[in-house]
Short mmCIF file of C-alpha atoms in Angstrom, two decimals:
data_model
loop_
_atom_site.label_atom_id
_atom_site.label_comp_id
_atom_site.label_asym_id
_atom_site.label_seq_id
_atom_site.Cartn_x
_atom_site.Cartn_y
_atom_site.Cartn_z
CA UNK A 1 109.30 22.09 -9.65
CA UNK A 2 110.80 25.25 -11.72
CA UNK A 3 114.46 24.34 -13.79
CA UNK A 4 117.09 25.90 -11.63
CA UNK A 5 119.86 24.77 -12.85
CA UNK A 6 122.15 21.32 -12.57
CA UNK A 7 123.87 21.99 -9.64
CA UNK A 8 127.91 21.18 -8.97
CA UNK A 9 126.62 18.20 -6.54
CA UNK A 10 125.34 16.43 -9.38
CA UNK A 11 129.11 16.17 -11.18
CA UNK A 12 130.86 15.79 -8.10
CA UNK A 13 128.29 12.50 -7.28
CA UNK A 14 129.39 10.95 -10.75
CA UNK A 15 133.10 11.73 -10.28
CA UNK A 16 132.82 9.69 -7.35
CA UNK A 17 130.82 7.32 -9.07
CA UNK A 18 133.28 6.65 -11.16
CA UNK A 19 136.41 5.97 -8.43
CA UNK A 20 133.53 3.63 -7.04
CA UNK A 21 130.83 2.23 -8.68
CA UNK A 22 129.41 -0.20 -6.41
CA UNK A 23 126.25 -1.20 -4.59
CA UNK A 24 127.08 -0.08 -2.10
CA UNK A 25 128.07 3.37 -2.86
CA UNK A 26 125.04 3.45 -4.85
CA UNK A 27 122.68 2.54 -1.31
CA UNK A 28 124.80 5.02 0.04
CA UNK A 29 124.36 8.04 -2.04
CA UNK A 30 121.00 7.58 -4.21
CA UNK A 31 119.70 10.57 -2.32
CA UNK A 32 122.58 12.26 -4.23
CA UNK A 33 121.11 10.85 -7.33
CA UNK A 34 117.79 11.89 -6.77
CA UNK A 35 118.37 15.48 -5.26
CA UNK A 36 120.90 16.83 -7.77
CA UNK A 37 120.56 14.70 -10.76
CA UNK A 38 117.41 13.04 -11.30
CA UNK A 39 114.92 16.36 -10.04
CA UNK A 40 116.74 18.78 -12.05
CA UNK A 41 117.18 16.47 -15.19
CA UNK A 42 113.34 15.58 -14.86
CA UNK A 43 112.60 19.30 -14.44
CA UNK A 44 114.69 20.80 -17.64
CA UNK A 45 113.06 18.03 -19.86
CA UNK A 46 109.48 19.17 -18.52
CA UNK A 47 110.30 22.69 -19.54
CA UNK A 48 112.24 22.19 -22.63
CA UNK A 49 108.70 19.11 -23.76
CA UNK A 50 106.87 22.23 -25.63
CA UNK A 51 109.75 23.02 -28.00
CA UNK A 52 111.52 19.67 -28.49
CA UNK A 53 108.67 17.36 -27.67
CA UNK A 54 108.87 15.01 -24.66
CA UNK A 55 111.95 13.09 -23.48
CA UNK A 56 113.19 9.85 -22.49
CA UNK A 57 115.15 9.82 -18.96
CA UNK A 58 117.46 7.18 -19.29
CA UNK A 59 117.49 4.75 -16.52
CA UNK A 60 121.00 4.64 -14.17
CA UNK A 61 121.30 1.39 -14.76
CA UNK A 62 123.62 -0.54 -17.10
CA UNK A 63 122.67 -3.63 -18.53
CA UNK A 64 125.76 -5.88 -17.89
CA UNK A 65 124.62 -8.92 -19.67
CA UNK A 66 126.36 -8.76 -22.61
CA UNK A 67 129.78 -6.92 -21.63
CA UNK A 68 132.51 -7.73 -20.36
CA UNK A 69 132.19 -4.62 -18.50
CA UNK A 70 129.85 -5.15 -14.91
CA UNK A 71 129.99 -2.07 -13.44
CA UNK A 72 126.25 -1.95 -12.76
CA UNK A 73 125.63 1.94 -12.68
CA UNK A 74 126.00 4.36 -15.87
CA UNK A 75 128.54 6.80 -15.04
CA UNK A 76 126.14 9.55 -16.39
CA UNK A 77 122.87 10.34 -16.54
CA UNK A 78 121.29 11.18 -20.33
CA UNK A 79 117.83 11.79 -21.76
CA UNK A 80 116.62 11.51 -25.46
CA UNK A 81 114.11 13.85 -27.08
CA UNK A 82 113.01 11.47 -29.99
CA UNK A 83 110.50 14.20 -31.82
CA UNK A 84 113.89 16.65 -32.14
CA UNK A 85 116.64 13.92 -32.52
CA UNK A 86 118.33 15.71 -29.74
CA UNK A 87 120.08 14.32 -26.62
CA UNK A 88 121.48 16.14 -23.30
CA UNK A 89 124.02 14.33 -21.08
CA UNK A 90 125.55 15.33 -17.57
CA UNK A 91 128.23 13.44 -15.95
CA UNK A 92 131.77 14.51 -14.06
CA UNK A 93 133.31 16.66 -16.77
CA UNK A 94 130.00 18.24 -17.12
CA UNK A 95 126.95 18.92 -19.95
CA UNK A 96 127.51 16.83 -23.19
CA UNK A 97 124.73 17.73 -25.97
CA UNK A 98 124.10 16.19 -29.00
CA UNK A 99 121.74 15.56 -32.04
CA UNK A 100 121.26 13.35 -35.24
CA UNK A 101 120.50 9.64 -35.87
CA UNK A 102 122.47 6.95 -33.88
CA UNK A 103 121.00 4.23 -35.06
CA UNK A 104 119.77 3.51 -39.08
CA UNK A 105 118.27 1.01 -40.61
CA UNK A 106 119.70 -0.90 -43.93
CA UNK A 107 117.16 1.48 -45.65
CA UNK A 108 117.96 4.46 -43.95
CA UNK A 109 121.78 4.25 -44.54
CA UNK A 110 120.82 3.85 -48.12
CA UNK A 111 118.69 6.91 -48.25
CA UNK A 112 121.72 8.68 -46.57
CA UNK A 113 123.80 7.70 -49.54
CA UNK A 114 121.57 8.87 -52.04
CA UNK A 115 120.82 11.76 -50.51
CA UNK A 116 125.08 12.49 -49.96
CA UNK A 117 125.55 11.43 -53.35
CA UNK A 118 122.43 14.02 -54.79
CA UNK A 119 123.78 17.13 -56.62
CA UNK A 120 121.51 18.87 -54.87
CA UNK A 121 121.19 17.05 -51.19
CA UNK A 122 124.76 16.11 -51.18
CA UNK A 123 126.29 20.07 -51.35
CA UNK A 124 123.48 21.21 -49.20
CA UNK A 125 124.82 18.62 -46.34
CA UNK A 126 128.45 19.35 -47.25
CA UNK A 127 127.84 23.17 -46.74
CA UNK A 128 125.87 22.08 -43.40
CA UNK A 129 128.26 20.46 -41.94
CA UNK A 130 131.44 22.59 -42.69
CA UNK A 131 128.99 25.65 -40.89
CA UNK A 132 128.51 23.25 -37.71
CA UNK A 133 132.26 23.17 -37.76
CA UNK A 134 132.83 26.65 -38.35
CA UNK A 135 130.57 26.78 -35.62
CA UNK A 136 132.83 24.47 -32.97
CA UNK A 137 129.98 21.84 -33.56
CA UNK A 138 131.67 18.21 -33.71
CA UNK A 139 130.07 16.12 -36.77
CA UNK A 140 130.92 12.49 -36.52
CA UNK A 141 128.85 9.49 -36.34
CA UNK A 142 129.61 5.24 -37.57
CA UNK A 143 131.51 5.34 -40.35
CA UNK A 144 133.25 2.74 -42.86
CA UNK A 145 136.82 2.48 -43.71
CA UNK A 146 135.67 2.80 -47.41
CA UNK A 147 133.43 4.37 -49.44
CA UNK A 148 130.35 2.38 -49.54
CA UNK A 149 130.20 0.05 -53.12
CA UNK A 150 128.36 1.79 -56.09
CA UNK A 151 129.96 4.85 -55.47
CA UNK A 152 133.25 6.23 -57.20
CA UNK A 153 136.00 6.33 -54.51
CA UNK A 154 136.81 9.58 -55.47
CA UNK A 155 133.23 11.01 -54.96
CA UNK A 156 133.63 14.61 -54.05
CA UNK A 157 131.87 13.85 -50.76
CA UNK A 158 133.64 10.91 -50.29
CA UNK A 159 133.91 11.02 -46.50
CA UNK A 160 129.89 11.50 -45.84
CA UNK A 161 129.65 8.66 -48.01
CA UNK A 162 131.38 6.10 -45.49
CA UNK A 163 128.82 7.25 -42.96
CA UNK A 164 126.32 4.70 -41.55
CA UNK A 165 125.34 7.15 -38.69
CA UNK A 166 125.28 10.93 -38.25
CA UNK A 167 125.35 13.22 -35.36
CA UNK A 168 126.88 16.63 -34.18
CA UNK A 169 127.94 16.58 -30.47
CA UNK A 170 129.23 19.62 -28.14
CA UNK A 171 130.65 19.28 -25.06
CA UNK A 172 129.97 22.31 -23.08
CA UNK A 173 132.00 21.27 -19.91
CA UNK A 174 130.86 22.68 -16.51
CA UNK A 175 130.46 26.55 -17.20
CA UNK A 176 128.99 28.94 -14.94
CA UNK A 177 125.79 28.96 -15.77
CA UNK A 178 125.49 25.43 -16.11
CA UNK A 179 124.26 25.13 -12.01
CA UNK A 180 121.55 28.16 -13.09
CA UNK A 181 118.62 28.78 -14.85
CA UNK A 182 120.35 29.64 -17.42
CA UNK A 183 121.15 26.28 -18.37
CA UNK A 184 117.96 25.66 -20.29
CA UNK A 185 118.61 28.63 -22.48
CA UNK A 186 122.36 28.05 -23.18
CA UNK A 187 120.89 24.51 -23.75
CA UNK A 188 118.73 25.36 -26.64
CA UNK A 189 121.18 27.58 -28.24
CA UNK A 190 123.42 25.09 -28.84
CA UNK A 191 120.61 22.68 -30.20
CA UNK A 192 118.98 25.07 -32.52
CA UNK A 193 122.81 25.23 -34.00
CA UNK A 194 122.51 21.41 -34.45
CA UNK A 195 119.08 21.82 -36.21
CA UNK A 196 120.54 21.98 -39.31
CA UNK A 197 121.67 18.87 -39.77
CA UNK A 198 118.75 17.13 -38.22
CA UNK A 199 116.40 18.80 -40.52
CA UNK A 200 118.52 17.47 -43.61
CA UNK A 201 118.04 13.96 -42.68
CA UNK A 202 114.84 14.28 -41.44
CA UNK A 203 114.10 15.84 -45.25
CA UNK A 204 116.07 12.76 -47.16
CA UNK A 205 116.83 10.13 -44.50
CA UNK A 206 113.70 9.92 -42.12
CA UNK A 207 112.36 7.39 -39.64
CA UNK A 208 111.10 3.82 -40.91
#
């Protein structure tokens, strides 16, 4: 099935979702799910596999175990592109796009550091990230309260320092073209933006 577009049905089922998020409603409207969130996620990942390499439909569940939190269903539905380090997220307010590492290791955060603290790596990320911003990109990610032991605490780039995790997120709302074909091209835009950033930490960070 061809990418047409994530259509207004899909939001509306998570913004009720969200007033009920129950079994019951669930039973009741997982032909919702299916029809106008789960097809047209599984068909924009299909079409977007040859660029950004193949994705990882999250399941709709939410494992309750350990929260205090037991609502059992994810008020959103996301998908993961590992190959890219890019991630695309529709709920009620919409299409939420991101990219970057979530998660390091001990090993990778220290990589991170050196490669901040580089005086060649460490301007080439600070000039990265100030043209994400420039760019109405939002670069965030884990960080501590302090700068990371070993390093001066007035280190230039002080503030990338503190990071344990790094990402750039955008969130693109419901526009127009967001229930059209169109979608998978105003998609990509906005992750070939983020590319930046992943390629610096795939250069000095990368995957254990």
């Amino acid at each position: 099935m061809a990418f047409t577009g994530i259509p207004v049905a899909a939001l509306d089922f998570y913004e009720d979702l969200e007033d009920d998020n129950s079994k019951t409603f669930w039973q009741a409207h997982k032909h919702v799910y299916d029809e106008s969130v789960r097809a047209p996620m599984e068909a924009l990942l299909l079409e977007l596999e040859k660029p950004f390499g193949p994705a990882k439909l999250f399941r709709p569940y939410r494992d309750v175990r350990f929260s205090k939190d037991k609502t059992p269903y994810k008020t959103h539905q996301g998908a993961w592109f590992g190959e890219s380090s890019v991630y695309v997220q529709v709920g009620a307010s919409g299409l939420w796009l991101a990219a970057g590492y979530w998660r390091m290791s001990s090993g990778q955060i220290d990589r991170l550091r050196r490669g901040v603290h580089d005086d060649v790596a460490g301007p080439q990320l600070h000039r990265t990230v100030e043209t994400l911003r420039r760019k109405r990109l939002n670069v965030g990610g884990e960080q501590l309260t302090r700068v990371p032991s070993g390093y001066a605490k007035d280190h230039p780039r002080a503030d990338l320092l503190r990071h344990k995790t790094l990402t750039v997120t955008r969130d693109l709302g419901a526009p127009d073209w967001l229930a059209t074909p169109a979608a998978k091209r105003e998609i990509t835009k906005v992750w070939r933006a983020m590319a930046p950033l992943v390629s610096w930490l795939d250069i000095h960070v990368g995957h254990d």
